[in-house]
XYZ file of N, CA and C in Angstrom:
630
model
N 43.309 -6.677 -19.927
C 42.291 -7.402 -20.698
C 41.276 -8.075 -19.767
N 41.826 -8.669 -18.703
C 40.962 -9.324 -17.731
C 40.003 -8.332 -17.084
N 40.536 -7.151 -16.726
C 39.691 -6.122 -16.116
C 38.591 -5.677 -17.063
N 38.944 -5.608 -18.362
C 37.958 -5.194 -19.371
C 36.800 -6.182 -19.431
N 37.115 -7.460 -19.355
C 36.063 -8.491 -19.393
C 35.159 -8.406 -18.166
N 35.785 -8.165 -17.018
C 35.012 -8.048 -15.776
C 34.036 -6.878 -15.861
N 34.522 -5.758 -16.424
C 33.662 -4.584 -16.570
C 32.494 -4.867 -17.502
N 32.766 -5.625 -18.568
C 31.706 -5.950 -19.529
C 30.628 -6.819 -18.858
N 31.082 -7.793 -18.067
C 30.122 -8.668 -17.382
C 29.281 -7.879 -16.387
N 29.936 -7.003 -15.627
C 29.217 -6.188 -14.646
C 28.186 -5.304 -15.320
N 28.576 -4.711 -16.454
C 27.653 -3.840 -17.194
C 26.447 -4.632 -17.688
N 26.692 -5.866 -18.167
C 25.594 -6.705 -18.661
C 24.614 -7.052 -17.549
N 25.133 -7.378 -16.363
C 24.271 -7.706 -15.227
C 23.420 -6.531 -14.808
N 23.993 -5.326 -14.840
C 23.236 -4.121 -14.494
C 22.095 -3.910 -15.475
N 22.363 -4.123 -16.756
C 21.317 -3.945 -17.785
C 20.175 -4.944 -17.585
N 20.553 -6.193 -17.287
C 19.511 -7.217 -17.066
C 18.652 -6.852 -15.871
N 19.276 -6.395 -14.774
C 18.546 -5.992 -13.565
C 17.571 -4.855 -13.847
N 18.055 -3.844 -14.599
C 17.203 -2.686 -14.922
C 16.045 -3.099 -15.808
N 16.283 -4.003 -16.758
C 15.214 -4.469 -17.637
C 14.150 -5.211 -16.840
N 14.595 -6.065 -15.886
C 13.655 -6.803 -15.051
C 12.806 -5.881 -14.214
N 13.409 -4.805 -13.696
C 12.673 -3.842 -12.878
C 11.603 -3.157 -13.697
N 11.912 -2.841 -14.941
C 10.932 -2.179 -15.827
C 9.755 -3.105 -16.096
N 10.050 -4.409 -16.334
C 8.976 -5.357 -16.609
C 8.054 -5.504 -15.412
N 8.633 -5.594 -14.201
C 7.827 -5.730 -12.992
C 6.950 -4.528 -12.767
N 7.479 -3.349 -13.036
C 6.704 -2.122 -12.876
C 5.527 -2.090 -13.823
N 5.763 -2.520 -15.082
C 4.684 -2.523 -16.065
C 3.599 -3.505 -15.673
N 3.985 -4.684 -15.164
C 2.998 -5.667 -14.750
C 2.156 -5.148 -13.609
N 2.760 -4.452 -12.668
C 2.041 -3.894 -11.532
C 1.025 -2.864 -12.000
N 1.435 -2.025 -12.955
C 0.524 -1.013 -13.484
C -0.649 -1.658 -14.183
N -0.377 -2.739 -14.957
C -1.448 -3.424 -15.671
C -2.442 -4.010 -14.686
N -1.952 -4.619 -13.600
C -2.828 -5.231 -12.603
C -3.697 -4.190 -11.922
N -3.105 -3.047 -11.618
C -3.861 -1.963 -10.979
C -4.976 -1.487 -11.886
N -4.686 -1.381 -13.168
C -5.691 -0.910 -14.120
C -6.825 -1.902 -14.255
N -6.515 -3.215 -14.225
C -7.531 -4.241 -14.388
C -8.471 -4.317 -13.196
N -7.964 -4.084 -11.999
C -8.794 -4.261 -10.807
C -9.450 -2.974 -10.326
N -9.115 -1.848 -10.920
C -9.616 -0.577 -10.420
C -11.118 -0.429 -10.582
N -11.706 -1.148 -11.570
C -13.128 -1.007 -11.819
C -13.968 -2.012 -11.028
N -13.323 -2.911 -10.264
C -14.036 -3.928 -9.500
C -14.535 -3.343 -8.182
N -15.776 -3.683 -7.810
C -16.324 -3.247 -6.533
C -15.423 -3.775 -5.420
N -14.769 -2.885 -4.698
C -13.776 -3.293 -3.698
C -14.407 -4.027 -2.520
N -15.721 -3.934 -2.367
C -16.388 -4.600 -1.254
C -16.739 -6.049 -1.560
N -16.636 -6.427 -2.821
C -16.991 -7.778 -3.241
C -15.729 -8.562 -3.568
N -15.625 -9.746 -3.009
C -14.514 -10.621 -3.347
C -14.837 -11.302 -4.668
N -14.088 -10.948 -5.704
C -14.347 -11.483 -7.028
C -13.668 -12.832 -7.191
N -14.469 -13.829 -7.524
C -13.942 -15.161 -7.764
C -14.004 -15.486 -9.245
N -15.060 -15.067 -9.875
C -15.278 -15.377 -11.284
C -15.870 -14.145 -11.961
N -15.147 -13.587 -12.901
C -15.604 -12.370 -13.565
C -16.933 -12.560 -14.289
N -17.265 -13.807 -14.631
C -18.506 -14.080 -15.357
C -19.637 -14.538 -14.433
N -19.381 -14.507 -13.134
C -20.392 -14.995 -12.196
C -21.640 -14.129 -12.206
N -22.783 -14.789 -12.220
C -24.066 -14.100 -12.119
C -24.703 -14.355 -10.754
N -23.952 -15.023 -9.888
C -24.438 -15.343 -8.549
C -23.576 -14.636 -7.511
N -24.224 -14.005 -6.545
C -23.515 -13.329 -5.461
C -23.958 -13.937 -4.134
N -22.994 -14.387 -3.351
C -23.281 -14.889 -2.005
C -23.147 -13.722 -1.035
N -24.222 -13.415 -0.340
C -24.240 -12.314 0.633
C -24.494 -12.917 2.007
N -23.727 -12.490 2.987
C -23.942 -13.063 4.316
C -23.632 -12.059 5.418
N -24.286 -12.284 6.558
C -23.963 -11.584 7.801
C -23.623 -12.651 8.825
N -22.484 -12.502 9.493
C -22.054 -13.504 10.454
C -21.414 -12.824 11.644
N -21.810 -13.259 12.824
C -21.254 -12.679 14.039
C -20.277 -13.627 14.728
N -20.583 -14.914 14.706
C -19.730 -15.874 15.403
C -18.846 -16.673 14.452
N -19.063 -16.545 13.144
C -18.254 -17.265 12.173
C -18.935 -18.473 11.562
N -20.043 -18.927 12.145
C -20.743 -20.104 11.622
C -21.313 -19.834 10.237
N -22.036 -18.743 10.089
C -22.622 -18.392 8.790
C -21.535 -18.097 7.775
N -20.471 -17.468 8.211
C -19.365 -17.139 7.304
C -18.748 -18.399 6.705
N -18.513 -19.406 7.535
C -17.895 -20.644 7.027
C -18.741 -21.264 5.923
N -20.034 -21.293 6.135
C -20.920 -21.904 5.145
C -20.998 -21.046 3.897
N -21.080 -19.736 4.071
C -21.159 -18.828 2.918
C -19.910 -18.926 2.056
N -18.766 -18.992 2.682
C -17.504 -19.083 1.939
C -17.434 -20.400 1.169
N -17.891 -21.480 1.783
C -17.859 -22.770 1.092
C -18.831 -22.782 -0.088
N -19.977 -22.155 0.078
C -20.932 -22.052 -1.037
C -20.307 -21.284 -2.200
N -19.689 -20.153 -1.881
C -19.060 -19.333 -2.927
C -17.941 -20.098 -3.621
N -17.141 -20.821 -2.841
C -16.045 -21.598 -3.422
C -16.581 -22.701 -4.330
N -17.635 -23.366 -3.889
C -18.201 -24.472 -4.655
C -18.814 -23.992 -5.969
N -19.480 -22.854 -5.918
C -20.153 -22.316 -7.102
C -19.253 -21.426 -7.950
N -18.059 -21.134 -7.449
C -17.178 -20.173 -8.127
C -17.907 -18.838 -8.247
N -18.581 -18.453 -7.161
C -19.395 -17.240 -7.136
C -18.693 -16.132 -6.356
N -19.121 -14.908 -6.577
C -18.590 -13.774 -5.828
C -19.237 -13.741 -4.442
N -18.607 -13.017 -3.516
C -19.099 -13.024 -2.141
C -18.997 -11.634 -1.521
N -19.993 -11.307 -0.687
C -20.075 -9.998 -0.036
C -20.485 -10.201 1.407
N -19.715 -9.649 2.323
C -20.056 -9.734 3.744
C -20.731 -8.447 4.205
N -21.892 -8.562 4.808
C -22.587 -7.415 5.385
C -21.882 -7.036 6.681
N -21.372 -5.830 6.740
C -20.650 -5.362 7.926
C -21.454 -4.261 8.617
N -21.764 -4.428 9.880
C -22.503 -3.378 10.602
C -21.624 -2.147 10.811
N -22.228 -0.979 10.695
C -21.467 0.254 10.921
C -20.956 0.305 12.348
N -21.781 -0.162 13.280
C -21.354 -0.295 14.675
C -21.232 -1.790 14.955
N -20.015 -2.300 15.067
C -19.822 -3.749 15.251
C -20.513 -4.255 16.521
N -20.931 -5.509 16.463
C -21.545 -6.143 17.628
C -20.459 -6.730 18.539
N -20.656 -6.608 19.827
C -19.758 -7.209 20.797
C -20.379 -8.503 21.313
N -19.605 -9.260 22.070
C -20.142 -10.503 22.634
C -21.294 -10.213 23.583
N -21.233 -9.097 24.288
C -22.317 -8.733 25.196
C -23.563 -8.303 24.415
N -23.354 -7.703 23.250
C -24.485 -7.278 22.414
C -25.364 -8.456 22.010
N -24.752 -9.621 21.833
C -25.527 -10.772 21.361
C -25.864 -11.740 22.494
N -25.888 -11.231 23.697
C -26.292 -12.036 24.854
C -27.817 -12.139 24.862
N -28.327 -13.246 24.341
C -29.770 -13.405 24.184
C -30.504 -13.521 25.514
N -29.775 -13.859 26.564
C -30.401 -14.000 27.875
C -30.529 -12.678 28.615
N -29.961 -11.638 28.031
C -30.023 -10.316 28.651
C -31.104 -9.483 27.957
N -32.204 -9.176 28.637
C -33.291 -8.417 28.007
C -32.882 -7.004 27.607
N -31.745 -6.550 28.116
C -31.275 -5.200 27.795
C -30.161 -5.199 26.751
N -29.810 -6.378 26.224
C -28.724 -6.434 25.246
C -29.159 -5.796 23.930
N -28.194 -5.415 23.155
C -28.465 -4.722 21.886
C -29.329 -5.559 20.950
N -28.974 -6.830 20.775
C -29.739 -7.650 19.843
C -31.161 -7.903 20.325
N -31.333 -8.061 21.637
C -32.677 -8.269 22.169
C -33.556 -7.054 21.871
N -33.010 -5.866 22.069
C -33.769 -4.644 21.795
C -34.064 -4.500 20.303
N -33.057 -4.792 19.475
C -33.251 -4.668 18.030
C -34.306 -5.642 17.527
N -34.227 -6.879 17.976
C -35.149 -7.897 17.482
C -36.574 -7.675 17.959
N -36.736 -6.953 19.051
C -38.080 -6.656 19.568
C -38.669 -5.369 19.009
N -37.881 -4.675 18.185
C -38.332 -3.401 17.610
C -38.475 -3.572 16.097
N -39.718 -3.610 15.625
C -39.974 -3.866 14.197
C -39.441 -2.772 13.283
N -39.195 -1.591 13.827
C -38.711 -0.479 13.000
C -37.185 -0.376 12.982
N -36.512 -1.205 13.752
C -35.058 -1.115 13.874
C -34.380 -1.541 12.571
N -33.449 -0.705 12.093
C -32.673 -1.002 10.900
C -31.216 -0.586 11.144
N -30.383 -1.474 11.675
C -28.979 -1.141 11.919
C -28.271 -0.736 10.625
N -27.417 0.262 10.705
C -26.722 0.742 9.517
C -25.660 -0.245 9.063
N -25.472 -0.291 7.740
C -24.458 -1.154 7.137
C -23.272 -0.300 6.693
N -22.084 -0.788 6.979
C -20.874 -0.028 6.690
C -20.541 0.012 5.202
N -20.683 -1.115 4.524
C -20.247 -1.232 3.126
C -21.438 -1.344 2.179
N -21.200 -1.095 0.902
C -22.283 -1.101 -0.086
C -21.885 -1.949 -1.296
N -22.897 -2.387 -2.028
C -22.691 -3.080 -3.302
C -23.023 -2.092 -4.416
N -22.069 -1.826 -5.258
C -22.278 -0.838 -6.323
C -22.777 -1.468 -7.618
N -22.682 -2.785 -7.736
C -23.005 -3.424 -9.011
C -23.977 -4.598 -8.850
N -24.977 -4.452 -8.000
C -25.918 -5.549 -7.771
C -26.645 -5.945 -9.060
N -26.827 -5.015 -9.968
C -27.515 -5.315 -11.229
C -26.775 -6.369 -12.052
N -25.512 -6.606 -11.745
C -24.730 -7.588 -12.493
C -25.102 -9.020 -12.141
N -25.885 -9.204 -11.077
C -26.175 -10.553 -10.588
C -27.642 -10.919 -10.763
N -27.857 -12.175 -11.138
C -29.223 -12.687 -11.296
C -29.714 -13.392 -10.036
N -28.778 -14.027 -9.310
C -29.139 -14.815 -8.133
C -28.356 -14.323 -6.921
N -29.073 -14.189 -5.804
C -28.464 -13.776 -4.548
C -28.673 -14.889 -3.527
N -27.583 -15.481 -3.057
C -27.662 -16.451 -1.968
C -27.436 -15.680 -0.676
N -28.434 -15.682 0.181
C -28.433 -14.817 1.360
C -28.349 -15.638 2.641
N -27.271 -15.439 3.392
C -27.080 -16.196 4.621
C -27.120 -15.327 5.870
N -27.742 -15.860 6.910
C -27.855 -15.105 8.161
C -28.064 -16.064 9.333
N -27.686 -15.655 10.534
C -27.982 -16.447 11.730
C -29.416 -16.176 12.188
N -29.942 -17.054 12.991
C -31.255 -16.839 13.597
C -31.062 -16.190 14.958
N -31.647 -15.016 15.108
C -31.597 -14.300 16.389
C -33.024 -14.165 16.914
N -33.285 -14.719 18.055
C -34.631 -14.660 18.648
C -35.694 -15.133 17.665
N -35.374 -16.185 16.931
C -36.347 -16.785 16.033
C -36.483 -16.104 14.682
N -35.721 -15.037 14.430
C -35.851 -14.277 13.196
C -34.481 -13.937 12.611
N -34.485 -13.393 11.394
C -33.254 -12.874 10.803
C -32.859 -11.602 11.541
N -31.574 -11.350 11.712
C -31.152 -10.087 12.336
C -31.703 -8.892 11.563
N -31.985 -7.827 12.258
C -32.592 -6.665 11.616
C -31.681 -6.040 10.560
N -30.389 -6.316 10.629
C -29.484 -5.772 9.612
C -29.747 -6.419 8.244
N -30.353 -7.600 8.230
C -30.734 -8.229 6.962
C -31.875 -7.446 6.318
N -32.771 -6.930 7.134
C -33.836 -6.066 6.613
C -33.227 -4.798 6.012
N -32.237 -4.246 6.696
C -31.556 -3.060 6.166
C -30.999 -3.353 4.784
N -30.337 -4.491 4.653
C -29.746 -4.878 3.369
C -30.807 -5.006 2.278
N -31.877 -5.729 2.568
C -32.902 -5.970 1.553
C -33.637 -4.700 1.151
N -33.769 -3.758 2.077
C -34.459 -2.512 1.762
C -33.557 -1.499 1.063
N -32.272 -1.793 1.007
C -31.316 -0.859 0.398
C -31.261 -1.003 -1.118
N -31.560 -2.185 -1.632
C -31.383 -2.465 -3.061
C -32.690 -2.924 -3.705
N -32.672 -2.931 -5.030
C -33.828 -3.386 -5.797
C -33.591 -4.833 -6.231
N -34.422 -5.740 -5.750
C -34.271 -7.156 -6.070
C -35.332 -7.640 -7.061
N -35.912 -6.733 -7.791
C -36.936 -7.098 -8.773
C -36.397 -8.137 -9.749
N -37.157 -9.214 -9.916
C -36.857 -10.282 -10.872
C -35.576 -11.059 -10.565
N -34.991 -10.848 -9.409
C -33.818 -11.636 -9.025
C -34.257 -12.852 -8.213
N -33.455 -13.903 -8.260
C -33.695 -15.064 -7.414
C -32.984 -14.846 -6.087
N -33.700 -15.020 -4.995
C -33.112 -14.907 -3.659
C -33.162 -16.282 -3.014
N -32.008 -16.782 -2.665
C -31.884 -18.136 -2.126
C -31.378 -18.024 -0.692
N -32.263 -18.084 0.296
C -31.840 -17.856 1.681
C -31.375 -19.135 2.388
N -30.425 -18.947 3.280
C -30.088 -20.013 4.214
C -29.804 -19.373 5.569
N -30.081 -20.102 6.612
C -29.840 -19.572 7.946
C -29.029 -20.572 8.761
N -28.467 -20.091 9.839
C -27.712 -20.958 10.744
C -28.239 -20.772 12.159
N -28.245 -21.849 12.911
C -28.696 -21.777 14.300
C -28.254 -23.030 15.039
N -28.283 -22.961 16.354
C -27.950 -24.130 17.155
C -29.118 -25.110 17.188
N -30.335 -24.581 17.222
C -31.493 -25.470 17.308
C -32.719 -24.929 16.576
N -32.877 -23.619 16.523
C -34.064 -23.025 15.895
C -34.096 -23.311 14.403
N -35.308 -23.437 13.861
C -35.474 -23.630 12.437
C -35.609 -22.302 11.706
N -35.919 -22.389 10.421
C -36.099 -21.177 9.605
C -37.276 -20.365 10.130
N -38.313 -21.078 10.569
C -39.490 -20.411 11.120
C -40.123 -19.437 10.140
N -40.529 -18.296 10.658
C -41.170 -17.278 9.819
C -40.169 -16.237 9.341
N -38.888 -16.506 9.498
C -37.883 -15.492 9.140
C -37.949 -15.111 7.664
N -38.120 -16.104 6.801
C -38.141 -15.804 5.364
C -39.408 -15.071 4.969
N -40.537 -15.513 5.468
C -41.794 -14.838 5.093
C -41.779 -13.382 5.536
N -41.153 -13.089 6.655
C -41.047 -11.702 7.100
C -40.083 -10.907 6.223
N -39.012 -11.536 5.775
C -38.075 -10.859 4.878
C -38.724 -10.564 3.525
N -39.547 -11.483 3.062
C -40.216 -11.289 1.772
C -41.052 -10.007 1.747
N -41.561 -9.621 2.895
C -42.474 -8.474 2.957
C -41.786 -7.142 2.647
N -40.448 -7.118 2.685
C -39.744 -5.851 2.446
C -39.053 -5.824 1.090
N -39.335 -6.834 0.254
C -38.685 -6.952 -1.050
C -39.745 -6.925 -2.147
N -39.341 -6.479 -3.327
C -40.251 -6.452 -4.477
C -40.939 -7.805 -4.660
N -42.211 -7.769 -4.981
C -42.987 -9.003 -5.141
C -42.526 -9.811 -6.356
N -41.759 -9.176 -7.242
C -41.286 -9.898 -8.423
C -40.027 -10.715 -8.149
N -39.461 -10.571 -6.968
C -38.297 -11.384 -6.603
C -38.730 -12.837 -6.461
N -37.882 -13.744 -6.915
C -38.209 -15.173 -6.882
C -37.464 -15.815 -5.707
N -38.215 -16.175 -4.673
C -37.614 -16.757 -3.477
C -37.569 -18.273 -3.579
N -36.461 -18.839 -3.198
C -36.296 -20.285 -3.148
C -36.451 -20.731 -1.693
N -36.951 -21.933 -1.484
C -37.152 -22.432 -0.119
C -35.848 -22.372 0.677
N -35.932 -21.858 1.880
C -34.742 -21.654 2.708
C -34.217 -22.964 3.282
N -32.934 -22.954 3.593
C -32.277 -24.102 4.205
C -31.644 -23.673 5.523
N -31.811 -24.513 6.534
C -31.196 -24.238 7.824
C -29.981 -25.149 8.009
N -28.854 -24.570 8.445
C -27.640 -25.327 8.713
C -27.267 -25.187 10.187
N -26.761 -26.259 10.764
C -26.266 -26.217 12.130
C -24.784 -25.884 12.162
N -24.268 -25.694 13.336
C -22.872 -25.314 13.499
C -21.920 -26.374 12.960
N -22.324 -27.643 13.074
C -21.444 -28.744 12.679
C -21.790 -29.325 11.310
N -22.533 -28.594 10.509
C -22.896 -29.077 9.175
C -21.641 -29.342 8.349
N -21.586 -30.491 7.711
C -20.410 -30.853 6.918
C -20.425 -30.158 5.564
N -19.258 -30.043 4.975
C -19.155 -29.458 3.635
C -19.927 -30.293 2.621
N -19.951 -31.604 2.810
C -20.684 -32.472 1.892
C -22.173 -32.162 1.920
N -22.723 -31.908 3.092
C -24.147 -31.563 3.197
C -24.431 -30.232 2.506
N -23.513 -29.295 2.655
C -23.665 -27.994 1.988
C -23.660 -28.181 0.480
N -22.752 -29.001 -0.010
C -22.640 -29.231 -1.451
C -23.864 -29.936 -2.017
N -24.431 -30.855 -1.251
C -25.653 -31.533 -1.702
C -26.808 -30.543 -1.821
N -26.881 -29.604 -0.884
C -27.928 -28.572 -0.962
C -27.714 -27.699 -2.196
N -26.490 -27.317 -2.443
C -26.183 -26.489 -3.620
C -26.591 -27.228 -4.890
N -26.268 -28.511 -4.951
C -26.605 -29.308 -6.134
C -28.109 -29.377 -6.355
N -28.872 -29.391 -5.268
C -30.329 -29.484 -5.376
C -30.964 -28.194 -5.900
N -30.203 -27.102 -5.854
C -30.771 -25.805 -6.236
C -30.911 -25.637 -7.730
N -30.073 -26.331 -8.519
C -30.014 -26.072 -9.966
C -29.883 -24.571 -10.187
N -28.878 -23.996 -9.549
C -28.805 -22.549 -9.434
C -28.771 -21.812 -10.744
N -28.188 -22.417 -11.744
C -28.051 -21.687 -12.998
C -29.336 -21.671 -13.824
N -30.416 -22.240 -13.241
C -31.715 -22.147 -13.900
C -32.409 -20.829 -13.570
N -31.907 -20.121 -12.543
C -32.583 -18.900 -12.103
C -32.081 -17.687 -12.863
């Protein structure tokens, strides 16, 4: 009789284990189905977001600010990745033969981008972040802007630098984008900019008016 009870308990535990495995499998399948239609290059934070934070960062300064902006706004985020990554020597501004020096001195240079945005039409506002290289936006930002149609979208630029200001970087970027794009005044952030300063700038944008 005792053995019979033990067998019954063992059988019950096996059934519970098998049922749990089936439930976990179904949940995994459901999750795969839900995320399969999402642009894999965009980090989705809010399915209803109409704002996309786009940034290019080489040293991590622009990335930190872009991520904090996206977190604060509950916005989606996209990192521009160069097809040929930059090395530390590539961004040696004191070397006239370095890659970035050559690119920034060549108005026709358009470095290739590795990843693409498949659903840009889903967004009304684009917050665009970039470092200042030789007084201007990196040429890969021109590649990005010339790849997509920004007609009637709001473009909100910010740049990062150790000392240089926004300068003419935005006015030069405007020249490669549809004239119907609505540009907001650019903001420059330093390496040590606090999160509070970033949040105050975001608050000043009234972003959901665009």
